[in-house]
Coordinates of C-alpha atoms in Angstrom, one line a residue:
Chain A
X8 CA 13.4 18.5 19.1
X9 CA 10.5 20.5 16.6
X10 CA 7.1 19.6 18.0
X11 CA 5.6 17.4 14.9
X12 CA 1.4 16.7 15.1
X13 CA -0.8 14.4 13.4
X14 CA -3.7 17.2 11.7
X15 CA -5.6 14.9 9.6
X16 CA -6.3 11.0 9.3
X17 CA -8.4 8.8 6.5
X18 CA -8.8 5.6 6.1
X19 CA -10.8 3.4 3.5
X20 CA -13.7 0.6 4.7
X21 CA -11.8 -1.9 5.8
X22 CA -13.5 -5.2 3.7
X23 CA -12.7 -9.0 2.6
X24 CA -12.5 -8.0 -0.8
X25 CA -12.4 -4.9 -2.3
X26 CA -13.1 -6.4 -5.7
X27 CA -12.2 -4.9 -9.0
X28 CA -10.7 -1.9 -7.3
X29 CA -7.2 -1.9 -7.4
X30 CA -4.8 -0.9 -4.5
X31 CA -4.7 3.0 -6.3
X32 CA -8.1 2.8 -6.5
X33 CA -8.9 2.2 -3.1
X34 CA -5.7 4.9 -1.9
X35 CA -6.9 7.7 -3.9
X36 CA -9.9 9.2 -2.0
X37 CA -8.3 8.5 1.4
X38 CA -5.6 10.8 0.8
X39 CA -7.6 13.4 -0.8
X40 CA -9.8 13.5 2.6
X41 CA -6.5 13.3 4.8
X42 CA -5.6 15.9 2.5
X43 CA -8.7 17.9 2.6
X44 CA -9.5 17.3 6.9
X45 CA -5.7 19.6 6.7
X46 CA -6.9 22.5 4.2
X47 CA -3.0 21.6 3.0
X48 CA -2.7 20.5 -0.9
X49 CA 0.0 18.2 -1.8
X50 CA 2.0 21.1 -3.3
X51 CA 1.9 22.5 -0.2
X52 CA 2.9 19.2 1.8
X53 CA 6.9 18.8 2.3
X54 CA 7.2 15.5 2.1
X55 CA 5.4 12.4 1.1
X56 CA 6.0 8.8 2.3
X57 CA 4.0 5.2 1.9
X58 CA 4.5 1.9 2.9
X59 CA 3.3 -0.9 1.3
X60 CA 4.2 -4.2 -0.5
X61 CA 4.2 -5.5 -4.0
X62 CA 3.5 -9.2 -2.9
X63 CA 0.0 -8.5 -1.2
X64 CA -1.8 -7.7 -4.8
X65 CA 1.4 -9.3 -7.1
X66 CA 1.1 -6.1 -8.9
X67 CA 5.2 -4.9 -9.6
X68 CA 5.8 -1.2 -8.2
X69 CA 2.1 -1.5 -6.9
X70 CA 3.8 2.0 -4.8
X71 CA 5.0 3.7 -8.3
X72 CA 1.4 3.5 -9.4
X73 CA -0.3 4.8 -6.2
X74 CA 1.9 8.0 -7.4
X75 CA -0.7 8.1 -9.7
X76 CA -3.5 8.9 -6.8
X77 CA -1.9 11.4 -5.3
X78 CA -0.2 13.5 -8.7
X79 CA 3.7 14.3 -8.4
X80 CA 3.5 17.1 -10.4
X81 CA 5.2 19.6 -10.2
X82 CA 7.9 17.2 -8.9
X83 CA 7.2 16.0 -5.1
X84 CA 9.9 15.1 -2.2
X85 CA 9.2 11.4 -1.9
X86 CA 9.8 8.1 -0.4
X87 CA 8.6 5.0 0.5
X88 CA 9.1 2.1 2.9
X89 CA 8.5 -1.5 2.3
X90 CA 7.0 -1.5 5.5
X91 CA 3.5 -0.9 7.3
X92 CA 3.1 2.8 6.9
X93 CA 3.7 3.6 10.4
X94 CA 7.5 3.0 9.8
X95 CA 6.8 5.9 6.9
X96 CA 5.6 8.0 9.3
X97 CA 8.9 7.5 11.5
X98 CA 10.2 8.8 8.1
X99 CA 8.3 11.6 8.2
X100 CA 8.7 12.5 11.2
X101 CA 12.2 12.2 10.8
X102 CA 12.2 14.5 7.9
X103 CA 10.4 17.0 9.4
X104 CA 12.4 17.1 12.6
X105 CA 15.8 17.7 11.0
X106 CA 14.0 20.6 9.6
X107 CA 13.4 19.5 5.7
X108 CA 9.8 20.2 5.5
X109 CA 7.3 21.1 7.5
X110 CA 4.7 18.9 6.7
X111 CA 4.1 15.4 5.9
X112 CA 1.7 13.4 3.4
X113 CA 1.9 9.4 4.7
X114 CA 0.0 7.3 3.2
X115 CA -0.2 3.2 3.4
X116 CA -2.5 0.6 1.4
X117 CA -2.6 -3.2 1.0
X118 CA -4.9 -5.2 -0.8
X119 CA -4.9 -8.9 0.7
X120 CA -7.4 -10.6 -1.0
X121 CA -6.0 -11.2 -4.1
X122 CA -3.3 -13.8 -2.6
X123 CA -3.2 -16.2 -0.6
X124 CA -1.7 -13.6 3.0
X125 CA -0.7 -17.1 4.9
X126 CA 2.1 -17.6 1.9
X127 CA 2.7 -14.6 1.1
X128 CA 4.0 -13.5 4.7
X129 CA 6.2 -16.4 4.4
X130 CA 8.3 -14.6 2.0
X131 CA 9.6 -11.9 5.3
X132 CA 11.5 -15.2 6.6
X133 CA 15.1 -16.3 6.1
X134 CA 15.1 -17.3 2.9
X135 CA 18.1 -19.7 3.5
X136 CA 16.6 -22.2 6.4
X137 CA 12.8 -21.4 7.0
X138 CA 11.4 -19.5 3.9
X139 CA 11.7 -23.0 2.2
X140 CA 9.4 -24.7 4.9
X141 CA 6.4 -22.0 4.1
X142 CA 5.5 -22.0 7.9
X143 CA 2.4 -19.5 7.6
X144 CA 1.6 -17.2 9.2
X145 CA -0.8 -18.4 11.9
X146 CA 0.8 -21.5 12.3
X147 CA 4.4 -19.2 13.5
X148 CA 1.7 -17.5 15.9
X149 CA 0.0 -20.2 16.7
X150 CA 3.9 -21.1 18.4
X151 CA 4.6 -17.7 20.2
X152 CA 0.4 -18.5 21.3
X153 CA 1.5 -22.0 23.1
X154 CA 4.7 -20.7 24.3
X155 CA 2.7 -17.8 26.0
X156 CA 0.1 -20.8 27.3
X157 CA 2.6 -22.5 28.7
X158 CA 5.0 -20.2 30.3
X159 CA 2.2 -17.6 32.1
X160 CA -1.0 -17.4 33.8
X161 CA -2.9 -16.7 30.8
X162 CA -5.3 -19.1 29.2
X163 CA -7.8 -19.8 26.4
X164 CA -10.5 -18.0 27.9
X165 CA -8.0 -14.5 28.2
X166 CA -7.4 -14.5 24.5
X167 CA -11.1 -15.1 23.9
X168 CA -11.8 -12.3 26.0
X169 CA -9.4 -10.1 23.6
X170 CA -11.2 -11.0 20.3
X171 CA -14.6 -10.1 22.2
X172 CA -13.6 -7.0 23.5
X173 CA -12.6 -6.1 20.4
X174 CA -15.3 -6.8 18.2
X175 CA -17.5 -4.9 21.3
X176 CA -15.6 -2.0 20.4
X177 CA -15.6 -2.1 16.9
X178 CA -19.4 -1.9 16.7
X179 CA -18.3 2.1 17.3
X180 CA -16.1 1.9 14.1
X181 CA -18.1 2.2 10.9
X182 CA -15.2 1.3 9.0
X183 CA -14.2 -1.9 11.0
X184 CA -14.5 -5.2 9.3
X185 CA -15.7 -7.6 12.2
X186 CA -17.6 -6.4 14.9
X187 CA -20.6 -7.6 17.1
X188 CA -21.5 -9.5 20.3
X189 CA -19.9 -12.8 21.4
X190 CA -20.3 -14.6 23.8
X191 CA -17.4 -16.1 25.7
X192 CA -18.7 -19.1 26.2
X193 CA -19.7 -19.9 22.4
X194 CA -16.3 -18.4 21.3
X195 CA -14.3 -20.9 23.2
X196 CA -16.6 -24.0 22.1
X197 CA -15.6 -23.1 18.7
X198 CA -13.2 -25.7 17.5
X199 CA -9.3 -25.1 16.6
X200 CA -7.8 -22.9 13.1
X201 CA -4.3 -23.9 14.5
X202 CA -4.1 -25.1 18.1
X203 CA -4.0 -23.1 20.4
X204 CA -6.2 -20.3 18.0
X205 CA -9.0 -20.3 17.1
X206 CA -10.5 -18.3 14.1
X207 CA -11.3 -15.5 16.5
X208 CA -8.0 -15.3 17.7
X209 CA -6.9 -14.1 14.2
X210 CA -7.1 -11.5 12.3
X211 CA -9.5 -10.6 9.2
X212 CA -8.0 -10.7 5.9
X213 CA -8.6 -7.3 5.0
X214 CA -8.1 -4.8 1.7
X215 CA -8.0 -1.2 3.2
X216 CA -5.6 2.1 3.1
X217 CA -4.9 4.6 5.4
X218 CA -3.7 8.2 5.0
X219 CA -2.4 10.5 7.8
X220 CA -0.9 14.3 7.7
X221 CA 2.0 15.6 9.7
X222 CA 2.3 19.3 10.5
X223 CA 5.1 20.9 12.7
X224 CA 4.3 23.8 15.1
X225 CA 2.6 27.1 14.2
X226 CA 1.4 25.3 11.0
X227 CA 0.0 22.3 13.1
X228 CA -1.6 24.7 15.1
X229 CA -2.6 27.5 12.1
X230 CA -4.6 24.5 10.2
X231 CA -6.0 22.5 13.1
X232 CA -7.5 23.5 16.4
X233 CA -6.5 20.7 18.6
X234 CA -3.5 19.0 16.9
X235 CA -2.5 15.5 18.2
X236 CA 1.5 16.1 19.3
X237 CA 3.5 13.5 18.8
X238 CA 5.9 13.2 22.5
X239 CA 7.9 10.3 21.7
X240 CA 8.4 8.4 18.9
X241 CA 10.8 5.1 18.6
X242 CA 10.8 1.4 16.8
X243 CA 13.0 -1.3 17.7
X244 CA 13.9 -4.7 16.0
X245 CA 15.1 -8.6 17.5
X246 CA 17.1 -10.8 15.7
X247 CA 14.9 -12.5 13.0
X248 CA 15.9 -16.0 13.6
X249 CA 12.7 -17.2 15.7
X250 CA 14.8 -19.0 18.4
X251 CA 17.4 -16.6 19.4
X252 CA 13.9 -15.1 20.8
X253 CA 11.9 -15.1 23.2
X254 CA 8.7 -14.7 21.8
X255 CA 6.3 -14.9 25.3
X256 CA 8.0 -11.1 26.1
X257 CA 8.1 -8.1 23.6
X258 CA 11.3 -6.7 24.9
X259 CA 11.5 -4.4 21.4
X260 CA 8.2 -3.3 22.5
X261 CA 9.0 -2.8 26.0
X262 CA 12.2 -0.3 24.9
X263 CA 10.4 1.3 22.0
X264 CA 7.8 2.4 24.6
X265 CA 10.2 3.5 27.2
X266 CA 12.2 5.5 24.6
X267 CA 8.8 6.8 23.5
X268 CA 8.3 7.9 27.3
X269 CA 5.0 5.8 27.5
X270 CA 4.9 5.7 30.8
X271 CA 5.5 9.6 31.8
X272 CA 2.2 10.5 32.2
X273 CA -1.1 8.8 32.2
X274 CA -2.4 6.8 29.1
X275 CA -6.0 7.3 28.2
X276 CA -6.1 4.7 25.8
X277 CA -3.9 2.7 23.7
X278 CA -4.0 1.9 20.2
X279 CA -2.5 -1.9 19.8
X280 CA -1.3 -3.4 16.4
X281 CA -1.5 -7.0 17.8
X282 CA -3.3 -9.0 14.7
X283 CA -3.2 -12.6 17.4
X284 CA -5.3 -12.3 20.5
X285 CA -2.3 -13.5 22.6
X286 CA 0.0 -10.4 20.9
X287 CA -2.3 -8.3 22.6
X288 CA -1.1 -9.5 25.9
X289 CA 2.2 -9.9 25.5
X290 CA 2.2 -6.2 24.2
X291 CA -0.1 -4.9 26.9
X292 CA 2.5 -6.2 29.5
X293 CA 5.5 -5.3 27.5
X294 CA 3.8 -2.0 27.9
X295 CA 3.3 -2.1 31.8
X296 CA -0.6 -0.7 30.9
X297 CA -2.0 0.0 34.0
X298 CA -6.2 -0.6 34.5
X299 CA -8.1 1.9 32.9
X300 CA -6.7 2.4 29.7
X301 CA -9.0 1.7 27.1
X302 CA -7.1 -0.9 24.5
X303 CA -8.5 -0.4 21.3
X304 CA -11.5 1.2 21.3
X305 CA -11.2 1.4 17.0
X306 CA -11.4 -2.7 17.4
X307 CA -8.0 -3.3 16.6
X308 CA -6.3 -5.4 13.8
X309 CA -8.8 -8.0 14.9
X310 CA -11.7 -5.9 13.5
X311 CA -9.7 -5.0 10.6
X312 CA -6.4 -6.3 9.4
X313 CA -5.0 -4.1 6.0
X314 CA -1.6 -5.6 6.1
X315 CA 1.0 -2.5 5.1
X316 CA -1.8 -0.3 6.5
X317 CA -2.9 -1.3 10.0
X318 CA -0.2 -0.1 12.2
X319 CA -0.8 3.5 10.5
X320 CA -4.2 3.1 11.2
X321 CA -3.5 2.3 14.8
X322 CA -1.5 5.6 15.0
X323 CA -4.6 7.6 13.3
X324 CA -7.3 6.4 15.5
X325 CA -5.2 7.4 18.0
X326 CA -4.9 10.3 17.2
X327 CA -8.2 11.6 15.7
X328 CA -9.5 10.6 19.7
X329 CA -7.3 13.5 20.8
X330 CA -8.2 15.5 17.6
X331 CA -11.7 15.1 18.3
X332 CA -10.6 16.1 22.0
X333 CA -12.7 12.8 23.7
X334 CA -8.3 11.3 24.6
X335 CA -6.0 13.8 26.3
X336 CA -2.6 11.3 26.0
X337 CA -2.6 8.2 23.9
X338 CA -0.1 5.6 22.9
X339 CA -0.3 4.1 19.5
X340 CA 2.0 0.6 18.4
X341 CA 2.9 -1.4 14.9
X342 CA 4.4 -4.1 14.7
X343 CA 6.1 -5.8 11.3
X344 CA 7.4 -8.9 11.1
X345 CA 6.6 -12.3 12.3
X346 CA 5.7 -12.8 16.2
X347 CA 6.3 -9.5 16.6
X348 CA 9.7 -9.1 15.9
X349 CA 9.9 -5.2 15.0
X350 CA 7.5 -2.6 16.9
X351 CA 7.1 0.9 17.2
X352 CA 5.7 3.0 19.6
X353 CA 4.3 6.8 19.6
X354 CA 3.0 8.8 22.1
X355 CA 0.7 11.5 21.1
X356 CA -0.9 14.6 23.6
X357 CA -3.3 17.3 22.4
X358 CA -2.2 21.0 23.6
Chain B
X5 CA 37.1 -23.1 1.7
X6 CA 36.6 -26.5 0.6
X7 CA 33.3 -27.5 -0.8
X8 CA 32.0 -24.8 -0.8
X9 CA 27.6 -25.1 -1.2
X10 CA 27.1 -23.0 -4.9
X11 CA 23.8 -23.6 -5.4
X12 CA 20.3 -24.5 -3.4
X13 CA 17.0 -24.2 -4.9
X14 CA 14.1 -22.9 -3.0
X15 CA 11.0 -22.2 -5.6
X16 CA 8.6 -19.8 -4.6
X17 CA 5.5 -19.8 -6.4
X18 CA 2.4 -17.6 -5.3
X19 CA -1.4 -17.9 -7.1
X20 CA -2.7 -13.9 -7.7
X21 CA -6.2 -13.3 -8.9
X22 CA -4.9 -9.8 -10.3
X23 CA -7.3 -6.8 -10.2
X24 CA -6.6 -4.6 -13.2
X25 CA -8.7 -1.9 -11.5
X26 CA -12.0 -0.3 -12.6
X27 CA -10.2 2.3 -15.2
X28 CA -7.8 -0.4 -16.6
X29 CA -10.9 -3.3 -17.0
X30 CA -12.6 -0.4 -18.8
X31 CA -9.3 0.0 -20.9
X32 CA -8.7 -3.6 -21.4
X33 CA -12.5 -4.5 -22.1
X34 CA -12.1 -1.7 -25.3
X35 CA -9.3 -3.2 -26.6
X36 CA -10.7 -6.4 -27.1
X37 CA -13.8 -5.1 -29.3
X38 CA -11.3 -2.9 -31.2
X39 CA -11.6 0.6 -29.1
X40 CA -8.9 2.5 -27.5
X41 CA -10.5 4.4 -24.5
X42 CA -9.0 7.3 -22.6
X43 CA -10.3 9.6 -20.1
X44 CA -10.7 13.1 -19.8
X45 CA -8.8 15.0 -16.6
X46 CA -12.0 16.7 -15.1
X47 CA -8.7 19.6 -13.7
X48 CA -6.8 20.3 -16.7
X49 CA -8.9 18.8 -19.2
X50 CA -6.1 16.8 -20.4
X51 CA -7.3 13.4 -22.0
X52 CA -5.6 10.1 -21.0
X53 CA -4.3 6.9 -22.7
X54 CA -4.8 4.4 -21.3
X55 CA -7.4 5.3 -18.7
X56 CA -5.6 5.0 -15.3
X57 CA -8.6 6.5 -13.4
X58 CA -6.2 9.2 -12.4
X59 CA -4.7 12.3 -13.5
X60 CA -1.5 11.1 -12.8
X61 CA 0.0 15.2 -12.8
X62 CA -3.7 16.6 -10.8
X63 CA -3.7 13.6 -8.6
X64 CA -7.6 13.6 -9.5
X65 CA -9.8 10.9 -10.2
X66 CA -10.5 10.7 -13.9
X67 CA -14.0 9.3 -15.0
X68 CA -15.4 11.0 -18.2
X69 CA -14.1 8.3 -20.8
X70 CA -12.9 9.5 -24.3
X71 CA -13.0 7.2 -27.5
X72 CA -9.6 7.7 -29.2
X73 CA -9.5 7.2 -33.2
X74 CA -6.2 4.8 -34.0
X75 CA -4.0 7.4 -35.8
X76 CA -1.6 9.9 -34.8
X77 CA 1.5 11.0 -34.7
X78 CA 5.0 9.9 -34.0
X79 CA 6.1 12.0 -31.2
X80 CA 9.8 9.8 -30.5
X81 CA 11.0 6.6 -31.5
X82 CA 13.8 4.7 -31.4
X83 CA 15.7 1.9 -33.2
X84 CA 16.1 -1.2 -31.5
X85 CA 19.0 -3.5 -32.4
X86 CA 19.6 -6.2 -29.9
X87 CA 17.1 -9.2 -29.5
X88 CA 14.5 -8.8 -26.9
X89 CA 14.3 -12.4 -25.1
X90 CA 11.0 -14.3 -25.6
X91 CA 9.8 -11.7 -28.1
X92 CA 8.6 -12.6 -31.8
X93 CA 9.2 -9.3 -32.8
X94 CA 13.3 -9.4 -34.4
X95 CA 14.9 -6.9 -34.7
X96 CA 16.0 -4.2 -35.7
X97 CA 12.1 -2.4 -35.1
X98 CA 11.2 0.8 -34.1
X99 CA 9.8 1.7 -30.7
X100 CA 7.7 4.6 -30.4
X101 CA 5.6 7.2 -28.5
X102 CA 2.6 7.9 -30.7
X103 CA 0.4 10.9 -29.5
X104 CA -3.0 9.7 -30.7
X105 CA -5.3 12.0 -32.3
X106 CA -7.4 13.9 -29.5
X107 CA -4.9 12.6 -26.5
X108 CA -2.1 14.4 -24.3
X109 CA -0.8 11.5 -23.3
X110 CA 1.6 9.4 -26.0
X111 CA 0.9 5.8 -26.3
X112 CA 3.8 3.4 -26.5
X113 CA 4.2 1.0 -29.2
X114 CA 5.8 0.0 -32.5
X115 CA 5.9 1.2 -35.8
X116 CA 6.0 -1.1 -38.9
X117 CA 5.7 -1.5 -42.4
X118 CA 8.6 1.0 -43.1
X119 CA 12.4 0.6 -43.0
X120 CA 13.7 1.4 -39.5
X121 CA 15.8 4.5 -41.0
X122 CA 12.6 6.0 -43.2
X123 CA 10.9 6.4 -39.4
X124 CA 10.8 10.1 -38.6
X125 CA 9.6 12.6 -35.4
X126 CA 6.4 14.0 -37.1
X127 CA 5.0 11.0 -38.8
X128 CA 1.2 10.1 -38.9
X129 CA 0.4 7.0 -38.3
X130 CA -2.1 4.3 -38.4
X131 CA -2.7 1.2 -35.8
X132 CA -2.4 -1.8 -37.7
X133 CA -4.6 -4.4 -35.8
X134 CA -4.4 -8.0 -36.1
X135 CA -7.2 -10.2 -37.3
X136 CA -10.2 -9.5 -34.8
X137 CA -10.5 -13.0 -33.8
X138 CA -7.5 -12.8 -32.4
X139 CA -8.5 -9.8 -30.5
X140 CA -7.7 -10.2 -26.5
X141 CA -7.5 -8.2 -23.5
X142 CA -4.0 -6.3 -24.7
X143 CA -2.8 -3.6 -26.6
X144 CA -1.1 -6.4 -28.4
X145 CA -4.4 -6.8 -31.0
X146 CA -2.4 -4.0 -32.5
X147 CA 0.6 -5.2 -34.2
X148 CA 2.2 -1.9 -34.9
X149 CA 1.7 1.5 -36.0
X150 CA 2.2 1.7 -39.8
X151 CA 2.6 5.0 -42.3
X152 CA 0.0 7.1 -43.4
X153 CA -0.3 8.7 -46.8
X154 CA -0.1 12.2 -44.9
X155 CA 2.6 14.5 -44.7
X156 CA 4.7 14.9 -41.3
X157 CA 3.1 17.4 -38.7
X158 CA 4.7 19.9 -36.9
X159 CA 4.7 18.6 -34.0
X160 CA 4.3 20.6 -30.4
X161 CA 6.9 22.1 -28.3
X162 CA 6.8 20.3 -25.4
X163 CA 8.2 23.4 -23.4
X164 CA 5.4 25.6 -24.8
X165 CA 2.6 23.7 -23.9
X166 CA -0.1 24.1 -20.9
X167 CA 1.3 21.8 -18.5
X168 CA 4.6 24.2 -18.4

């Protein structure tokens, strides 16, 4: 295995509505900043990979337009996944592992504000039985939350605690969309949105973008004082039919965590891509995170949820704490699909 | 298989608030006023039209606006003999790449007002605008480009240009 590290990370301010800016315009300064921090130019980058979905902004081939933001001339080696950018990072990591590149630019973007994200996400469901019923993303998450509350010792207070901590942590994240000190009793006094979920149990709707630069071995050491080495990375998917899954557990996260070697050393922090409060509880249990592991110091997806970029941002946020020297071993997680269907775990370490 | 189910209907409709983007919005607003707006790349100095807010070759943001004339040169073209579904334009018609004077990127449009078999690369053309009261946020404000009373020009060899 080659040593591959995150050497830089940049993200756009996470906002409810980026207004007149289209996805390319949101993305362009983010890519420029990630490249600048890495000291590499696009022409020195061996492979470029992105993650996005045209369904968000309703703009066909938005990922092709995004090529304008990076300048593909002379022609570059490039690929795209219709998934969160965390999976684009995985593809880039594989490309570097098999020796086709020594560095990679990974970016992802999502402008959710132009459409109705709760309906848009229904189109990722089975098109024959599920999608025609238009089950929205919050209702599906609520089914999962109810199943968890009924079958475990967790209560609605545990959900509210996740929300309060996430948004408290977000106060130190200048790019976060939702931050602040929230009183637990006040949160629990709020009405239900889709029972048992209240508004604070759900992610904000966010426009945003993220970019990461990966580099291998000596190149990483040369351009970065303290690279965030990827010690393990794995992703697993579960069946798409919700009825055949145990929604109260995340076996795919469990397995991905095991394959990525999450338990092979003490973790300082974990950045979990849990758009809904109850999903953080499921993920924590699946990963067996111990007391003392800081969860989502960035605020996580409850503080900013740029769909298609929120998972890559978890890797970037975890890596940035290693790059800065404030952490030595971190776990990053990304999810995709309804109710945590597909999960990716990445373990990062300092030298 | 007996009684196969050969068709089901699952209508999908999603409504979007379209975001043209800042550069494209400026370009479209220009068209509504009968102006063609490009942008100059701060790095390679090429003038790009339509304005996209970025230089696709350099990957840098473009801010400097350049108003272009509605005259240019046909660099390449084809004659379409098949009807386009939903289009009011009847075949045969001519699609062309037109390099507006002062631009470095060809603009895609139609050539009309001339029999298709007489269109030539290097031909000088001018925009034939719709009546002003019909102008909207669209390149369709220009019906087509029509020949000018000017001699053909020698096309630059693209292999010798600054980009090669």
